[in-house]
Amino acid sequence: MEIKKIKVKNIITKSNLPVCEYSVNPYIGCQHACKYCYACFMKRFTGHNEKWGEFIDIKFWDKIKNPEKYKDKELFIGSVTDAYQPCEIEYQRTRTLLEELKGSGAKLSIATKSDLILRDLDLIKTFPNARVLWSINTIDERFKNDMDNSVSIERKFEAMKKFHDSGIRTACFISPIFPKLTDVKSIIDRAKDKCNLIWLENLNLRGAFKQAILDYIQQTYPELTELYTELYNKGNNSYWKNLDNELQVYAKKINLEYKTNDDSFLNDFEAKPIIVNYFYHSKIKKSALNKNK
């Protein structure tokens, strides 16, 4: 692992993401090394030649001088890195950020695959309407270990429950859904009493990792090669349409609200658990920022 310390001018940057006004990434790179991670595109801008998951830049910045300017603003922590990856234990850049923003009135959303975030539970509780999202796309530990270096699935669910029980809004981000490998219903069953939102996102293969994933499927699950070829080389999306219909029926069966291509879900984050399907990325709108929580 190549680790270096860098000085940055600003740790909080304006964002075009539909879920926030600002993005915050205390690190460049990620030790979780997810084989399907879209954030590997960052290498184009950082000059790294190392394989994704084999380098980390530790960001240092001047103390935030006027944190109150972020009052009522949406800040998303971890859009292209995991703020609670293992190096956070030593460098505590995420904790430093939270301490600097404490009392500012900023609205935080934090995405992670770690339970290290439990260390900062009491600190996160001081922020209004804070949200924490865990990415879980399998209940098969072997498959998880094939795909990334994050903590076990059980540890993720345990952390989610502790945050939920403490009153912090939580989400289970079932992403990316691997066709025929991600048991979406089982994950929903495990998560529905531990979170306020279940967010579904399909596997999108693009860039450098597309062939790596297709090769993995061919080598490890050869019986699925034809399906993945149809989806990712021939553009046949019928699988997602059928899964969407199947999950709508399932949600009704277990008495959960189900929304498809609806960016208003953020308004409902405090209600009982809902399922939101984001299989169709072109439907994501900037209007998601027009929300009242």
XYZ file of C-alpha atoms in Angstrom:
293
model
C 0.000 0.000 0.000
C 1.425 3.350 -1.101
C 0.520 5.978 1.483
C 1.392 9.657 1.259
C 0.246 12.810 3.011
C -0.969 15.729 0.932
C -2.080 19.275 1.715
C -5.328 20.439 0.127
C -6.716 23.942 -0.078
C -10.325 22.933 0.536
C -11.686 19.714 2.018
C -15.300 20.666 1.251
C -16.129 21.120 -2.434
C -19.256 22.010 -4.386
C -21.032 18.985 -5.810
C -23.346 18.182 -8.703
C -24.640 15.035 -7.020
C -28.438 14.991 -6.636
C -28.194 14.127 -2.935
C -26.008 16.984 -1.726
C -24.675 20.476 -2.243
C -21.134 19.687 -1.117
C -18.968 16.573 -1.191
C -16.253 15.725 1.304
C -13.559 13.087 0.800
C -10.861 12.975 3.499
C -8.816 10.503 1.442
C -7.922 9.790 -2.173
C -8.106 6.098 -2.953
C -9.622 3.392 -0.796
C -8.201 0.378 0.998
C -11.446 -1.533 0.541
C -10.377 -2.033 -3.079
C -13.844 -2.859 -4.414
C -13.411 -4.512 -7.792
C -16.466 -2.719 -9.188
C -15.744 0.729 -7.716
C -16.684 3.597 -10.037
C -14.342 5.887 -8.060
C -11.309 4.347 -9.757
C -11.822 7.078 -12.382
C -10.096 9.375 -9.864
C -6.755 8.016 -11.043
C -7.132 10.126 -14.184
C -6.878 13.267 -12.076
C -4.463 12.271 -9.319
C -1.560 10.877 -11.326
C -1.593 7.504 -9.620
C -0.304 4.528 -11.582
C -0.917 2.010 -8.817
C -3.790 -0.444 -8.980
C -7.006 0.798 -7.396
C -6.931 -0.170 -3.730
C -3.137 -0.059 -3.499
C -2.663 3.653 -2.791
C -3.991 6.190 -0.310
C -3.456 9.925 -0.141
C -4.119 11.306 3.343
C -5.589 14.795 3.089
C -4.609 17.591 5.441
C -6.181 21.030 5.373
C -6.215 24.273 7.313
C -8.870 24.264 9.999
C -12.270 25.245 8.623
C -12.539 28.927 9.564
C -16.262 29.520 9.217
C -18.117 26.195 9.549
C -21.403 28.033 10.172
C -21.603 28.849 6.467
C -22.635 25.207 5.960
C -25.687 25.543 8.202
C -28.616 23.685 6.594
C -26.378 22.649 3.665
C -26.198 19.021 2.559
C -22.687 17.559 2.854
C -22.022 14.069 1.532
C -18.982 12.387 3.092
C -17.485 9.577 1.064
C -18.563 10.105 -2.539
C -15.295 8.736 -4.011
C -13.660 7.116 -0.991
C -14.644 5.480 2.279
C -14.191 7.939 5.119
C -13.923 5.009 7.556
C -11.462 2.792 5.739
C -8.727 1.237 7.919
C -6.280 4.156 7.674
C -8.826 6.327 9.499
C -7.856 4.478 12.694
C -4.430 6.086 12.585
C -4.965 9.364 10.727
C -8.455 10.318 11.966
C -9.061 12.769 9.145
C -12.798 12.073 9.176
C -13.033 12.568 12.913
C -11.060 15.806 12.601
C -13.528 16.993 9.957
C -16.532 16.175 12.157
C -14.985 17.965 15.120
C -14.383 21.067 12.999
C -17.981 21.023 11.728
C -19.591 20.271 15.100
C -22.235 22.849 15.940
C -22.276 24.260 12.415
C -25.764 23.005 11.611
C -24.525 21.188 8.500
C -26.609 18.224 7.362
C -24.429 15.183 6.885
C -24.811 12.037 4.823
C -22.053 9.473 5.293
C -21.608 6.385 3.112
C -19.409 3.564 4.354
C -18.699 -0.156 4.298
C -17.160 -0.096 7.752
C -18.199 -0.354 11.383
C -15.353 1.945 12.457
C -17.967 4.688 12.206
C -19.297 3.464 15.567
C -16.346 5.277 17.116
C -17.950 8.569 16.088
C -21.593 7.765 16.834
C -21.912 10.308 19.658
C -20.258 12.982 17.517
C -22.493 12.280 14.524
C -25.557 12.534 16.762
C -24.784 16.210 17.297
C -25.562 16.981 13.640
C -29.190 17.699 12.639
C -30.814 15.065 10.446
C -27.591 13.100 9.968
C -27.806 10.060 7.708
C -25.520 7.045 7.551
C -25.622 4.609 4.626
C -24.026 1.160 4.542
C -23.319 -0.559 1.234
C -24.337 -4.211 1.397
C -24.819 -6.177 -1.801
C -24.582 -9.766 -0.620
C -25.097 -11.984 2.402
C -22.468 -14.385 1.086
C -19.201 -13.640 2.878
C -17.190 -15.527 0.266
C -18.542 -13.412 -2.559
C -18.028 -10.257 -0.491
C -14.407 -11.219 0.082
C -13.963 -11.798 -3.640
C -15.210 -8.279 -4.314
C -13.696 -6.130 -1.543
C -11.642 -5.887 1.650
C -14.293 -4.328 3.870
C -15.499 -5.714 7.200
C -17.856 -8.671 7.370
C -21.507 -8.422 6.446
C -22.502 -9.179 10.032
C -20.435 -6.270 11.333
C -22.129 -3.939 8.860
C -25.598 -4.994 9.986
C -24.624 -4.685 13.645
C -23.338 -1.141 13.108
C -26.483 -0.219 11.164
C -28.682 -1.447 14.013
C -26.723 0.487 16.653
C -27.057 3.726 14.696
C -30.728 3.102 13.986
C -31.457 2.290 17.617
C -29.703 5.506 18.649
C -32.118 7.546 16.537
C -29.838 8.368 13.607
C -31.417 7.931 10.184
C -29.881 4.938 8.465
C -29.978 3.383 5.025
C -29.052 0.060 3.524
C -27.598 0.716 0.092
C -28.013 -2.546 -1.814
C -25.452 -1.755 -4.474
C -24.295 -2.863 -6.860
C -26.795 -5.648 -7.402
C -25.041 -8.476 -9.236
C -27.580 -10.324 -11.411
C -28.384 -13.753 -9.959
C -25.736 -13.297 -7.255
C -27.180 -10.569 -5.053
C -30.094 -11.971 -3.041
C -31.974 -8.684 -2.764
C -34.923 -10.092 -0.819
C -32.705 -11.633 1.839
C -30.835 -8.357 2.324
C -34.136 -6.484 2.595
C -35.302 -8.939 5.250
C -32.112 -8.428 7.248
C -32.158 -4.635 6.916
C -35.796 -3.597 7.216
C -35.832 -3.352 11.009
C -32.454 -1.598 11.126
C -32.941 1.301 8.718
C -35.239 3.989 7.377
C -34.410 3.491 3.731
C -33.431 0.616 1.460
C -31.852 1.929 -1.705
C -31.445 -0.363 -4.714
C -28.907 0.184 -7.470
C -27.987 -2.143 -10.304
C -24.490 -3.172 -11.326
C -23.213 -0.827 -14.008
C -20.111 -2.017 -15.789
C -18.008 0.653 -17.410
C -14.430 1.725 -17.619
C -11.441 -0.342 -16.651
C -13.236 -2.751 -14.335
C -15.848 -3.972 -16.828
C -13.700 -6.711 -18.322
C -12.332 -7.690 -14.917
C -15.848 -8.344 -13.616
C -16.904 -10.210 -16.767
C -13.770 -12.371 -16.515
C -14.554 -13.076 -12.858
C -18.081 -14.181 -13.748
C -16.828 -16.446 -16.511
C -14.237 -18.051 -14.246
C -16.252 -18.312 -11.035
C -19.878 -18.508 -12.197
C -19.662 -19.765 -15.801
C -23.370 -20.594 -15.804
C -24.048 -16.838 -15.659
C -21.784 -15.873 -18.544
C -24.610 -15.773 -21.090
C -26.755 -13.543 -18.851
C -23.928 -11.077 -18.232
C -23.089 -11.014 -21.929
C -26.698 -10.136 -22.726
C -26.746 -7.399 -20.119
C -23.345 -5.798 -20.531
C -22.314 -6.511 -24.098
C -25.646 -6.618 -25.889
C -27.577 -4.061 -23.815
C -30.526 -6.328 -23.018
C -31.976 -4.814 -19.815
C -34.968 -7.119 -19.444
C -33.399 -8.636 -16.321
C -33.682 -5.324 -14.453
C -37.247 -4.746 -15.589
C -38.248 -8.206 -14.396
C -36.431 -7.760 -11.080
C -38.105 -4.395 -10.602
C -41.532 -5.995 -11.051
C -40.627 -8.888 -8.766
C -39.458 -6.574 -5.986
C -42.562 -4.419 -6.237
C -44.649 -7.506 -5.532
C -42.343 -8.530 -2.701
C -42.450 -5.082 -1.080
C -46.237 -5.186 -1.065
C -46.123 -8.633 0.516
C -43.984 -7.411 3.431
C -45.892 -4.114 3.688
C -43.104 -1.769 2.615
C -43.560 1.190 0.283
C -41.719 0.823 -3.020
C -40.730 3.638 -5.344
C -39.093 3.466 -8.758
C -37.045 6.283 -10.309
C -38.283 8.694 -7.654
C -35.852 11.309 -6.375
C -38.277 12.513 -3.692
C -37.297 9.665 -1.380
C -35.098 12.006 0.636
C -38.254 13.722 1.856
C -39.462 10.424 3.280
C -36.256 9.418 5.003
C -37.772 9.859 8.444
C -40.862 7.778 7.705
C -41.122 4.004 8.099
C -38.701 2.008 5.951
C -39.218 2.463 2.231
C -37.564 0.824 -0.745
C -36.336 3.035 -3.580
C -35.268 1.517 -6.876
C -32.561 3.423 -8.754
C -31.953 0.934 -11.554
C -32.342 3.677 -14.136
C -29.626 6.249 -13.538
C -30.792 8.614 -16.248
C -33.791 9.410 -14.067
C -31.726 10.899 -11.247
C -32.489 14.614 -11.140
C -30.898 17.594 -9.488
C -34.371 18.383 -8.158
C -33.591 15.945 -5.363
C -32.070 18.962 -3.646
C -35.523 20.527 -3.308
C -36.426 18.721 -0.142
C -37.675 19.554 3.299
C -36.655 17.364 6.151
